[in-house]
mmCIF file of C-alpha atoms in Angstrom:
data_model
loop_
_atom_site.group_PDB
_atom_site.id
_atom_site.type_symbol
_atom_site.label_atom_id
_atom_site.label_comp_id
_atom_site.label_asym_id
_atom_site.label_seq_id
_atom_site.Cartn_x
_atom_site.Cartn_y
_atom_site.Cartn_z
ATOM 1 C CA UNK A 1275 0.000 0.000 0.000
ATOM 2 C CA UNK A 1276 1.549 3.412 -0.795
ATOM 3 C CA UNK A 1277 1.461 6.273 1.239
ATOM 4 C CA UNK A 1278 -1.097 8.387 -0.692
ATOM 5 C CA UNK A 1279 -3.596 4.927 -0.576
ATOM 6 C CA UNK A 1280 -2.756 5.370 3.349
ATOM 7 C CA UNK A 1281 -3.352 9.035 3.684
ATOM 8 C CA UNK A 1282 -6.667 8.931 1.513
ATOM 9 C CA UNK A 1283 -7.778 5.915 3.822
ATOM 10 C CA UNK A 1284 -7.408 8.010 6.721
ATOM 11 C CA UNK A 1285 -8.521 10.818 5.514
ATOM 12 C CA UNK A 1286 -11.883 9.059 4.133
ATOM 13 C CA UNK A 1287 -12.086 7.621 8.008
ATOM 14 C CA UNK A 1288 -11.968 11.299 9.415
ATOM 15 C CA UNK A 1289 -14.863 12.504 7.216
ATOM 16 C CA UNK A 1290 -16.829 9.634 8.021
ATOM 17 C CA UNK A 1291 -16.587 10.407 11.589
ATOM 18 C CA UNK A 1292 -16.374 14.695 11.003
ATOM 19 C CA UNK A 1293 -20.129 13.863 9.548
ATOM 20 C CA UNK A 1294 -21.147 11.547 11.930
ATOM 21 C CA UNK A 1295 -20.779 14.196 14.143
ATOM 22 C CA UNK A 1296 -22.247 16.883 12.385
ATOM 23 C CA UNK A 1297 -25.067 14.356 12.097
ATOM 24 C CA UNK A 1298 -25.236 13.330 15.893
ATOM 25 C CA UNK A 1299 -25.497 16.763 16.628
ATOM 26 C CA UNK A 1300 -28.303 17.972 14.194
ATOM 27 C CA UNK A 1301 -29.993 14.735 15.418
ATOM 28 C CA UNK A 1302 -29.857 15.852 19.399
ATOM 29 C CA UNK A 1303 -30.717 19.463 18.685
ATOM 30 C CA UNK A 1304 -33.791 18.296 16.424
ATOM 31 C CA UNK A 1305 -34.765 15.601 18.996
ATOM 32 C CA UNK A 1306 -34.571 17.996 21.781
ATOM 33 C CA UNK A 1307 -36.909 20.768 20.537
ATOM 34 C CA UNK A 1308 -39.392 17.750 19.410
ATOM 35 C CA UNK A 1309 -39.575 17.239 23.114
ATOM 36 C CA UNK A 1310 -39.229 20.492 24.520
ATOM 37 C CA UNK A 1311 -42.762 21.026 22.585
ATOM 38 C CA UNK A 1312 -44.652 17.923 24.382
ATOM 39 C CA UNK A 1313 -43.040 18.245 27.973
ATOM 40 C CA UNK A 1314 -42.170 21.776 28.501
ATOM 41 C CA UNK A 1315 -44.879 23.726 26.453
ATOM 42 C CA UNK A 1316 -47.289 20.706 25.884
ATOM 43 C CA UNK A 1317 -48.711 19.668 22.669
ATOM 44 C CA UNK A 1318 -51.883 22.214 23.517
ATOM 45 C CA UNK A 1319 -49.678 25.126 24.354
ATOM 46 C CA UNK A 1320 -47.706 24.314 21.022
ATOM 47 C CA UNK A 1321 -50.898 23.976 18.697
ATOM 48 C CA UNK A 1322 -51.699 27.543 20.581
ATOM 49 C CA UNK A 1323 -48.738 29.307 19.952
ATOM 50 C CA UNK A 1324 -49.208 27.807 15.863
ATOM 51 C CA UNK A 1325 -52.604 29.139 15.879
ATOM 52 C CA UNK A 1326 -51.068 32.367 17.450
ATOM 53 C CA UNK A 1327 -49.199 32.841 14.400
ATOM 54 C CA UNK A 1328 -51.735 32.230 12.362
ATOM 55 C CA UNK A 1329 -50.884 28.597 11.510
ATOM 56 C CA UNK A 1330 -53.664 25.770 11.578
ATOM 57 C CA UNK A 1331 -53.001 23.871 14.360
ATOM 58 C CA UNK A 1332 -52.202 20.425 12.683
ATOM 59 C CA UNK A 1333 -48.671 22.024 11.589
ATOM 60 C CA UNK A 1334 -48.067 22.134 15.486
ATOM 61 C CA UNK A 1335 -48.488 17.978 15.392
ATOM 62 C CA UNK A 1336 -46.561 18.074 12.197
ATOM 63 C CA UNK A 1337 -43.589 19.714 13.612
ATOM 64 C CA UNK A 1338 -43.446 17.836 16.675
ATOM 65 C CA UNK A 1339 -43.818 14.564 14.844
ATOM 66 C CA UNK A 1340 -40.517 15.699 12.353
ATOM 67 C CA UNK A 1341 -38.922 17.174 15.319
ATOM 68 C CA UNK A 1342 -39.033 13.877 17.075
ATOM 69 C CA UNK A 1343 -38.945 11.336 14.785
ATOM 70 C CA UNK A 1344 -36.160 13.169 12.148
ATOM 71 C CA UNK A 1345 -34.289 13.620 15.273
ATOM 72 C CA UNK A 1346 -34.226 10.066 15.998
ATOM 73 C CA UNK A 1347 -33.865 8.959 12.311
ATOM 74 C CA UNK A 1348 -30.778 11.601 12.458
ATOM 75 C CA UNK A 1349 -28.905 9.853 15.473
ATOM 76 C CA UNK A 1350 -29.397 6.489 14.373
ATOM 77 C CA UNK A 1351 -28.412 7.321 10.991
ATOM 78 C CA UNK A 1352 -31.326 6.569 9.049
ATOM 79 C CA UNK A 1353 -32.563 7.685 5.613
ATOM 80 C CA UNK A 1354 -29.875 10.285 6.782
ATOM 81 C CA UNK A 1355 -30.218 12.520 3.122
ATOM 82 C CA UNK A 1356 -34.135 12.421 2.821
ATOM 83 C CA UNK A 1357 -34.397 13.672 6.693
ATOM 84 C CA UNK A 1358 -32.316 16.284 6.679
ATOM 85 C CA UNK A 1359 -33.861 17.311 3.623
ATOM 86 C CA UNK A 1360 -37.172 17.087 5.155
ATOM 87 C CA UNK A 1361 -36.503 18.993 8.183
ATOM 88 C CA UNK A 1362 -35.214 22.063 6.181
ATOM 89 C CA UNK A 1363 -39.075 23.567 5.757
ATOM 90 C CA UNK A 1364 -39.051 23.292 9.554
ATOM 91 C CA UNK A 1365 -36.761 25.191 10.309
ATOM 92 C CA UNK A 1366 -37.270 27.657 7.259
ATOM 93 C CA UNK A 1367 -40.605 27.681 9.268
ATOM 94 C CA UNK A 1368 -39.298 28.564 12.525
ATOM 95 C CA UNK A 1369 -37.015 31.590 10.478
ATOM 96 C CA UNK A 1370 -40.323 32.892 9.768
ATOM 97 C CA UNK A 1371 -41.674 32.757 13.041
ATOM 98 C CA UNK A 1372 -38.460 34.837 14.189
ATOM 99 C CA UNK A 1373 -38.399 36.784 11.240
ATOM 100 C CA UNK A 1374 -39.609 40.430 13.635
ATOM 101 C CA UNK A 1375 -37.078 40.085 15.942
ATOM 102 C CA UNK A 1376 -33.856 40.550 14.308
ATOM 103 C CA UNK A 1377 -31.060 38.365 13.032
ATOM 104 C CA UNK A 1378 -29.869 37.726 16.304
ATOM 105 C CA UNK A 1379 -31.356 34.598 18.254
ATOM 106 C CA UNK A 1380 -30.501 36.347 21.578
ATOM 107 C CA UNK A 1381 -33.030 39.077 20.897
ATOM 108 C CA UNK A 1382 -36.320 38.644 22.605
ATOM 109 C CA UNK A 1383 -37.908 36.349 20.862
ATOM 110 C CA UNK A 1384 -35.520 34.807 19.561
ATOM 111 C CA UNK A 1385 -33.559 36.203 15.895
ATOM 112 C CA UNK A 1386 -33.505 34.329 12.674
ATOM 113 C CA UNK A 1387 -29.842 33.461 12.623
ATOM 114 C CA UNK A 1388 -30.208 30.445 14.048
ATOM 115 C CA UNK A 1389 -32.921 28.276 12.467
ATOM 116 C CA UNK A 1390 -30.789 29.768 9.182
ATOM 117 C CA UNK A 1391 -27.852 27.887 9.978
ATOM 118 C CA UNK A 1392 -29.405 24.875 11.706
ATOM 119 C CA UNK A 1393 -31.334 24.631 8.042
ATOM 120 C CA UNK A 1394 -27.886 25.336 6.160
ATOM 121 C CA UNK A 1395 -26.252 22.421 8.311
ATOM 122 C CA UNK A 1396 -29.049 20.303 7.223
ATOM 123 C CA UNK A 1397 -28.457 20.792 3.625
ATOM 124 C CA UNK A 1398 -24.726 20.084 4.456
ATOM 125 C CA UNK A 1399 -25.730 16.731 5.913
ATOM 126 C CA UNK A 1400 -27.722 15.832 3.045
ATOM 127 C CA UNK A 1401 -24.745 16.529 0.839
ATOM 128 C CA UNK A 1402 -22.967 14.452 2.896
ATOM 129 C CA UNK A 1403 -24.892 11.417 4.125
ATOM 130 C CA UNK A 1404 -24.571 9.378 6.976
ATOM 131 C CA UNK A 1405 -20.826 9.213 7.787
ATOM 132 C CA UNK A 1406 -20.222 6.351 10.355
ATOM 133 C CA UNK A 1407 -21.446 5.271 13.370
ATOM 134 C CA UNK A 1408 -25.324 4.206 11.831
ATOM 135 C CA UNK A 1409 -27.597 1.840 12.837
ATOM 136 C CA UNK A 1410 -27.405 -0.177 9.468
ATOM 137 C CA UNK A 1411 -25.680 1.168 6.122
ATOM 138 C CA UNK A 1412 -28.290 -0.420 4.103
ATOM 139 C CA UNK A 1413 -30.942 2.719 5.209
ATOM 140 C CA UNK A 1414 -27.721 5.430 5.628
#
């Protein structure tokens, strides 16, 4: 084996990890505002704060049912490109809903900033797919 077949080997190794992580992460964050909608606001003070906005209260069940389960799907590595994809209008959705209040999420209210680059990073991951570390390669 020759030293540039070594080098690309472990080179291949660290992006499969690098995205892993990237993916890991997207896949706690996502998983973590699923839930902070059903235990810490509730499912009827989320479908109230949708309606709020002006939004028909399914999206509320909608969100929380992409927030939880593309969070999972995300950690365990699962249909990793179609999730990531999918979860983009969610947080293009949450921009929206933070659109008033500046770029900044540390505004009150929250800024857009964030869900911008939480929906960028989810692009990324699509790009990139699964990396390692997934419950089965066959549905990376």
């Amino acid at each position: 084996m020759t030293t540039q077949a070594i080098q690309l080997t472990h080179t291949d190794t660290l992006q499969a990890h690098a995205t892993a992580l990237l993916r890991l992460s997207l896949g706690v964050m996502t998983l973590a505002h699923g839930l902070l909608k059903v235990f810490v606001f509730t499912v009827p003070g989320t479908v109230g704060y949708f309606e709020s906005l002006g939004l028909p209260g399914f999206i509320a069940y909608l969100t929380i049912f992409a927030e939880i389960g593309g969070g999972l799907a995300l950690l365990f590595g699962v249909y990793t490109r179609w999730v990531s994809l999918a979860l983009i209008p969610v947080l293009l959705g949450a921009a929206w809903v933070h659109l008033g209040n500046g770029w900044v999420f540390s505004n009150e209210g929250g800024g857009w900033e964030f869900p911008v680059f939480w929906a960028i990073a989810l692009l990324v991951q699509a790009g990139l797919g699964s990396g390692s570390l997934t419950l089965s390669h066959r549905f990376a």
